[in-house]
XYZ file of C-alpha atoms in Angstrom:
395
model
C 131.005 146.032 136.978
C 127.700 148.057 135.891
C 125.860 144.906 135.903
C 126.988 144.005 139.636
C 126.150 146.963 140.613
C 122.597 147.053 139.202
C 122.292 143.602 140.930
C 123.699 144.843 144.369
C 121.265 147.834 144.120
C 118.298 145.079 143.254
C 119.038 143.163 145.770
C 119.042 146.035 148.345
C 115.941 147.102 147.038
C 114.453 143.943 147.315
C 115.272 143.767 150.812
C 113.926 147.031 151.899
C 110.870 146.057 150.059
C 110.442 143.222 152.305
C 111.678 144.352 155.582
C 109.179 147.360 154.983
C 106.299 145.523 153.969
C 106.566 142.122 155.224
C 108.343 138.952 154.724
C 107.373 136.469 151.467
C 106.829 133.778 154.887
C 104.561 135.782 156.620
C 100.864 136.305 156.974
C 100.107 139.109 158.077
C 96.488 140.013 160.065
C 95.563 143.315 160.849
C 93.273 143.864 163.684
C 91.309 147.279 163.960
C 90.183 147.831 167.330
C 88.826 149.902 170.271
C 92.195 150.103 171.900
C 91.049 153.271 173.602
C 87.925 154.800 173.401
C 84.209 154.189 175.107
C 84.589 150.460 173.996
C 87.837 149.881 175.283
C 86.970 147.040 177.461
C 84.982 145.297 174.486
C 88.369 145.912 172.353
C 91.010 144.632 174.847
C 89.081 141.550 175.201
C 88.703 140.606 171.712
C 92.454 141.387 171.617
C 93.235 139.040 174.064
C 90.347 136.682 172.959
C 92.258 136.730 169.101
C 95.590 135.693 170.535
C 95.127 133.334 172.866
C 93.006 131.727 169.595
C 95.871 131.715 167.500
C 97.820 129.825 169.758
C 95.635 127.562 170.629
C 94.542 126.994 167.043
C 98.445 126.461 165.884
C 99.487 124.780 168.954
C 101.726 127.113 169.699
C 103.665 128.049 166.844
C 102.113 130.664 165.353
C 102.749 129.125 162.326
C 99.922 128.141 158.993
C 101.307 126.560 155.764
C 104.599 127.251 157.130
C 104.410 130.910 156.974
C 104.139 132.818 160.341
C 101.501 134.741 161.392
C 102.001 138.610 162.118
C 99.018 140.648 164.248
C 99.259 144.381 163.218
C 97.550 146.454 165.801
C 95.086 149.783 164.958
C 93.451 151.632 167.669
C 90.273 153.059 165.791
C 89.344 154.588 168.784
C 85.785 153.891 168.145
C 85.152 156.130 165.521
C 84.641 155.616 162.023
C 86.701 157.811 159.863
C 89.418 156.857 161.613
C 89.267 152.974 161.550
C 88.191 153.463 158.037
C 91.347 155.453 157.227
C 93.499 152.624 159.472
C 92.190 149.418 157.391
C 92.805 151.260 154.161
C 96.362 151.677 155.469
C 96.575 148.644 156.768
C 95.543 146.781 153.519
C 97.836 149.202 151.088
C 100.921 150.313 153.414
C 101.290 147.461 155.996
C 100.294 144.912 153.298
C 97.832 142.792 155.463
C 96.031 140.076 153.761
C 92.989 139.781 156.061
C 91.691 142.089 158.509
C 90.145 141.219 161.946
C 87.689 143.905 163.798
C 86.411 146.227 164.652
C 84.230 147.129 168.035
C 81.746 149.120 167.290
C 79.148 149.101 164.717
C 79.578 152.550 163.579
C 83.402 151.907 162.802
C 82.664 148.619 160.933
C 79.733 150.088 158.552
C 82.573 152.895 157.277
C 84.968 150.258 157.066
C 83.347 147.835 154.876
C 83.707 149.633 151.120
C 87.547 149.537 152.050
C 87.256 146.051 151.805
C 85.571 145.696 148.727
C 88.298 148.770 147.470
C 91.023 146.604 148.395
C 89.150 143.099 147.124
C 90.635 141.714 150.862
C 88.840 139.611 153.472
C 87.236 142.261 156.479
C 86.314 139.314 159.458
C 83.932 141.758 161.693
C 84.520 140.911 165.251
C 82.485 141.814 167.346
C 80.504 144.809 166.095
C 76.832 143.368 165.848
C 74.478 145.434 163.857
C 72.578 143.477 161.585
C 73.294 145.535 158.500
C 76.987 144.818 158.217
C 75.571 141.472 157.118
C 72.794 143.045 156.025
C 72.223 145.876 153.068
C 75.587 147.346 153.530
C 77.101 143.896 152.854
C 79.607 142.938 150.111
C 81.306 139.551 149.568
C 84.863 140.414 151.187
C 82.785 140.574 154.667
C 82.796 137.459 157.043
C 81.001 137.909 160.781
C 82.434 135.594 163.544
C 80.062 137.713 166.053
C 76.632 137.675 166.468
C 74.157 140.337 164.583
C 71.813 142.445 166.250
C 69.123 139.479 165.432
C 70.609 137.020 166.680
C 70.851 138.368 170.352
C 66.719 139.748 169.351
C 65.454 136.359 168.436
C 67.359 134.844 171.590
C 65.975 136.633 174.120
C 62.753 136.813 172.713
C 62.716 132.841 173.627
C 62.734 134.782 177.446
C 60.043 137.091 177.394
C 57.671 136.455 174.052
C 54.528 135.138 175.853
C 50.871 135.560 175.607
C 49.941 138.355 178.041
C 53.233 140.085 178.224
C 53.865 143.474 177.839
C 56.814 145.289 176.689
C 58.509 148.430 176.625
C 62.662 149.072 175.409
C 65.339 151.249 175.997
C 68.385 151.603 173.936
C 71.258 153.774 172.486
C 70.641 155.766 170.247
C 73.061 154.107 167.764
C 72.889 151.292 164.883
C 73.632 148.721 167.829
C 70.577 149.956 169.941
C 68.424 150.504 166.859
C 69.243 147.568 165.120
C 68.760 145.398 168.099
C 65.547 146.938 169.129
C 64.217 146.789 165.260
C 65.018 142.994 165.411
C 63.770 142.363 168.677
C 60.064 143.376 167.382
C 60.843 140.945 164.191
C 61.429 138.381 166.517
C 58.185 138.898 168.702
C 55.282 137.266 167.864
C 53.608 136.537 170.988
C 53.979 139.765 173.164
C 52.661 143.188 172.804
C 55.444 146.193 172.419
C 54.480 149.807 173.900
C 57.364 151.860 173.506
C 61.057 152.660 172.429
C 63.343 154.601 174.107
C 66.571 156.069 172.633
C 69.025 157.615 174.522
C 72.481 158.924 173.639
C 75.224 156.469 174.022
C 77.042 158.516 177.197
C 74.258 158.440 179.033
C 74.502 158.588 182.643
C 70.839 159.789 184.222
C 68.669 157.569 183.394
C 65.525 159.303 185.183
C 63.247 160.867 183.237
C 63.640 158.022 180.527
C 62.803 155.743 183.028
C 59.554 158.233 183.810
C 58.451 157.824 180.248
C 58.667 154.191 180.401
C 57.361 153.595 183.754
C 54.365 155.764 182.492
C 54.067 153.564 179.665
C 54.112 150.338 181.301
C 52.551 151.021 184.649
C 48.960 150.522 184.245
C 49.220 147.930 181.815
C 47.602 144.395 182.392
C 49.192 141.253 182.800
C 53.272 141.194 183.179
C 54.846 144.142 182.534
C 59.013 143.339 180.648
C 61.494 146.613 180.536
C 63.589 145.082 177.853
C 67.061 147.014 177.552
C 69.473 146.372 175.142
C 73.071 148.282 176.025
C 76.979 148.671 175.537
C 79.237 150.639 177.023
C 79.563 153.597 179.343
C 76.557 154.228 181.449
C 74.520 152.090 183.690
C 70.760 151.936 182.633
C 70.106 149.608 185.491
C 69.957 152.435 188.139
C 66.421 152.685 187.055
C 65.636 150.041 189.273
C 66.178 153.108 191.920
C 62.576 154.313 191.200
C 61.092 151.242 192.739
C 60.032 149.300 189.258
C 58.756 146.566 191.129
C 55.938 148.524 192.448
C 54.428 149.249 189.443
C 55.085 145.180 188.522
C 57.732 146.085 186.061
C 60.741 143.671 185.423
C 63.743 144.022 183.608
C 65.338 142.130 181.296
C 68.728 142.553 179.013
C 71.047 140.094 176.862
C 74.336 138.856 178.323
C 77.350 141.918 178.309
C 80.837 141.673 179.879
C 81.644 140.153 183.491
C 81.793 143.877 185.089
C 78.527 144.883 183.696
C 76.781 142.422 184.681
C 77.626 142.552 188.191
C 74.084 144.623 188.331
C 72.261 141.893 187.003
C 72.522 140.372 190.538
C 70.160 143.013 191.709
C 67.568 140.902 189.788
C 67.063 137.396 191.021
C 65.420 135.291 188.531
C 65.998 137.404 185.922
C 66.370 135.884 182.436
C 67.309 136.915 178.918
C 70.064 135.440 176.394
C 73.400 136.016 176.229
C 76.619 135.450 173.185
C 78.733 133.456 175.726
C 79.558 133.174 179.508
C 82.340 131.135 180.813
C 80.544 128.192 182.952
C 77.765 127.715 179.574
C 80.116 125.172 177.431
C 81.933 122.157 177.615
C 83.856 121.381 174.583
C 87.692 121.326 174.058
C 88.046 124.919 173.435
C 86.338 126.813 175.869
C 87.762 124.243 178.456
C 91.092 125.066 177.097
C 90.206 129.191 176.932
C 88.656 129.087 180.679
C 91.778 127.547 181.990
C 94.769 129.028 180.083
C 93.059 132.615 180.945
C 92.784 131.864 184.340
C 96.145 131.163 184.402
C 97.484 133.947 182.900
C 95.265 136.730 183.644
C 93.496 135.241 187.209
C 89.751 135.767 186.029
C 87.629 134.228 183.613
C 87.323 135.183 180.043
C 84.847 137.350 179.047
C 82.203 137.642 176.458
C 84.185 139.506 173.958
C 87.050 137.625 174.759
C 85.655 134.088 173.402
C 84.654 136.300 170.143
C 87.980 136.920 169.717
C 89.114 133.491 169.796
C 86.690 132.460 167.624
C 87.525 134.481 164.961
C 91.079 133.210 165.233
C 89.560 129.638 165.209
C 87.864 130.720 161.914
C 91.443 132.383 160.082
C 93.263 129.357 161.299
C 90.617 126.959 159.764
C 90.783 128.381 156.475
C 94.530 129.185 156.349
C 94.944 125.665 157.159
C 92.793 124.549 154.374
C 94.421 126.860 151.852
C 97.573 125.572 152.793
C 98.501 129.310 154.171
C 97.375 130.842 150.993
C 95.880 133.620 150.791
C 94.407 134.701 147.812
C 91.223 136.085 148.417
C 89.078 134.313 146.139
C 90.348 131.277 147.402
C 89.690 132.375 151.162
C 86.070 133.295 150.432
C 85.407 129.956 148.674
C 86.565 128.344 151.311
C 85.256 130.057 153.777
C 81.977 130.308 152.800
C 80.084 127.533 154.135
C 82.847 126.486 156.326
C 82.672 124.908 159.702
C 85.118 125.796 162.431
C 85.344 124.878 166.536
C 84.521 127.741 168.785
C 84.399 128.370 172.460
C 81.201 128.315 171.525
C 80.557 124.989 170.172
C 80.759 124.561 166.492
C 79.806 127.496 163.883
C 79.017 127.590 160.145
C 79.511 131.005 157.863
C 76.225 131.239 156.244
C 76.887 131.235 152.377
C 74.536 133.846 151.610
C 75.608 136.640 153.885
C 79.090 135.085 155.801
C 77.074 134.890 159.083
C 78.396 133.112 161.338
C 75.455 130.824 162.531
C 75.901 129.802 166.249
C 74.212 129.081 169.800
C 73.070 131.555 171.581
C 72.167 130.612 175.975
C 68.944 131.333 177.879
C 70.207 132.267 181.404
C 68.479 132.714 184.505
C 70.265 135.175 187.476
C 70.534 132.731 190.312
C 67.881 133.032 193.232
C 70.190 133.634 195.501
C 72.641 135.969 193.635
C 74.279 138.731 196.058
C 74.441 142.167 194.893
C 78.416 143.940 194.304
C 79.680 140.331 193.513
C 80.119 138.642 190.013
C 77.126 138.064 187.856
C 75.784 134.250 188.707
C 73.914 133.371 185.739
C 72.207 129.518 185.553
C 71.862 128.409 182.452
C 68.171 127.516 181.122
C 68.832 126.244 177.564
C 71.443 126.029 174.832
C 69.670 127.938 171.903
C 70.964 126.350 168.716
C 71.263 127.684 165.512
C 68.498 126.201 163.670
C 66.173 127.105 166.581
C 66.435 130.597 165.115
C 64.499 131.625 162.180
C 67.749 134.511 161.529
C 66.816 137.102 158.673
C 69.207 136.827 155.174
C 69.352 140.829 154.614
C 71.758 141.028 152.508
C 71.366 142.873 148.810
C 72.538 139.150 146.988
């Protein structure tokens, strides 16, 4: 009778354990994320980017290895004790085996040592700064987004020229500071004059734009305001002080669909951009474009294909595993490993877990009309080996 009831009380136990923490079938994916918060946008679209990926990437089922997978939601909020303090409980108390995120930079830089605490796989979508691949590194951390160098050495192919003179403004942040310090890696040709760093919420622009029209103004030869930006805040509006009669353009990487509704402002403007809808053909983005259209009635966005590709990326390497996921196993197989994108093909870099990708020289349309959606041509396909991309890591 003792004995049965031992068992029985085993048995309940047993099933508490799993209802609480997860089912011996499941996989289960945390995502950390700018639910709410000044990235918001960014987060909600690599949200929707991650599912529509995992769909796509199981057909349907939601199923790798014959376990199903389970997406545990945590709103960081964009700041970084708090999404460090969600992954840790994600890892330990929800029991996720990989982790997807997060938005910003800031967030992802405290979040990496709980990776390495936890010995568990951290895939960094979409925060860019180049040192989350870079000295603050460790081996647990895989990047389906583009660094801060990557989007540098891109749209230097726009504006690095012989005769060209340059000025930047950025936040005041590792993404703006990153991307600015790669930007001057990446120029070779050009001549930089200033840096400007402003705070992140931002909104008057003016006596920045002063300083840099002061800087710029009697310069010879063409004259580049290079601005590299996310978020609140519209650094645009210092077109309002009449740039072009000083000879000063503008130009800026690629950001999401309602941002760059000011780019039309600037016919013939070019720079480099992650992704945009109407830039690739393959299987994937075809597949993306339409399904999103149908159930959301716009086009995906830029952070929307990241996070589908970093779905295309779990799904690879669950699939090769066989849905196991041991994390020594994952990182040997993920390292070096090839997966489809809407993107095109990329490759995690087996140094650092970069993912190595295109990047697209655009062009604002001629005849793009101001207040309507950003028309972007596109100049070239930028591949990967095109780009001479830093290893920073401390390997």
């Amino acid at each position: 009778m003792q004995r049965r009831t031992l068992a029985g009380l085993a048995a309940l136990a047993a099933a508490f354990s799993f209802s609480a923490f997860g089912q011996p079938g499941e996989i289960r994916i945390a995502h950390v994320y700018s639910k709410t918060g000044p990235l918001e946008a960014y987060g909600k679209q690599t949200q929707t980017g991650l599912m529509m990926g995992l769909e796509y990437a199981t057909g349907g089922t939601m199923v790798v290895g014959g376990k199903k997978l389970v997406v545990i939601e945590k709103d960081d909020q964009g700041k970084p004790d708090l999404g460090k303090n969600l992954l840790a409980s994600a890892y330990a108390d929800d029991k996720a085996d990989i982790a997807v995120g997060p938005t910003s930079s800031g967030v992802a830089l405290a979040m990496l040592p709980v990776a390495e605490e936890y010995k568990k796989i951290l895939l960094v979508e979409p925060a860019v700064a180049d040192s989350i691949t870079g000295e603050k590194w460790n081996k647990y951390i895989f990047r389906t987004g583009r660094n801060s160098s990557q989007d540098a050495i891109s749209n230097a192919v726009a504006v690095d020229r012989e005769g060209v003179t340059i000025a930047t403004l950025a936040q005041d942040n590792a993404f703006g500071r990153d991307g600015v310090k790669a930007f001057k890696d990446a120029v070779r040709k050009a001549r930089l004059v200033h840096e400007e760093y402003l705070p992140a919420a931002t909104t008057d622009f003016t006596a920045a734009a002063q300083r840099l029209i002061e800087r710029l103004k009697d310069q010879p030869g063409r004259k580049v305001l290079w601005i590299v930006w996310a978020g609140a805040g519209n650094p645009f509006k210092i077109a309002d002080l009449d740039l072009k009669r000083h000879g000063i353009e503008i130009a800026t990487g690629g950001n999401i669909l309602p941002a760059m509704v000011a780019y039309n402002q600037f016919p013939g403007m070019e720079g480099a951009t992650y992704y945009y809808f109407g830039f690739s053909r393959n299987q994937a983005n075809l597949w993306l474009v339409t399904h999103h259209y149908l159930k959301h009635k716009s086009p995906p966005d830029f952070f929307t294909a990241g996070g589908f590709s970093s779905a295309m990326a779990l799904v690879t390497a669950l699939k090769a595993t066989n849905g196991d996921t041991n994390t020594n196993k994952l990182i040997k197989t993920m390292e070096g490993m090839s997966f489809d994108t809407p993107k095109g093909s990329m490759t995690f870099r087996r140094e650092d877990h970069q993912a190595l990708q295109s990047m697209y020289h655009f062009r604002v349309a001629p005849g793009a009309r101001p207040g309507t959606m950003a028309d972007l041509y596109l100049v070239r396909e930028i591949k990967p080996h095109e780009m001479d991309l830093p290893i920073r890591n401390r390997r």
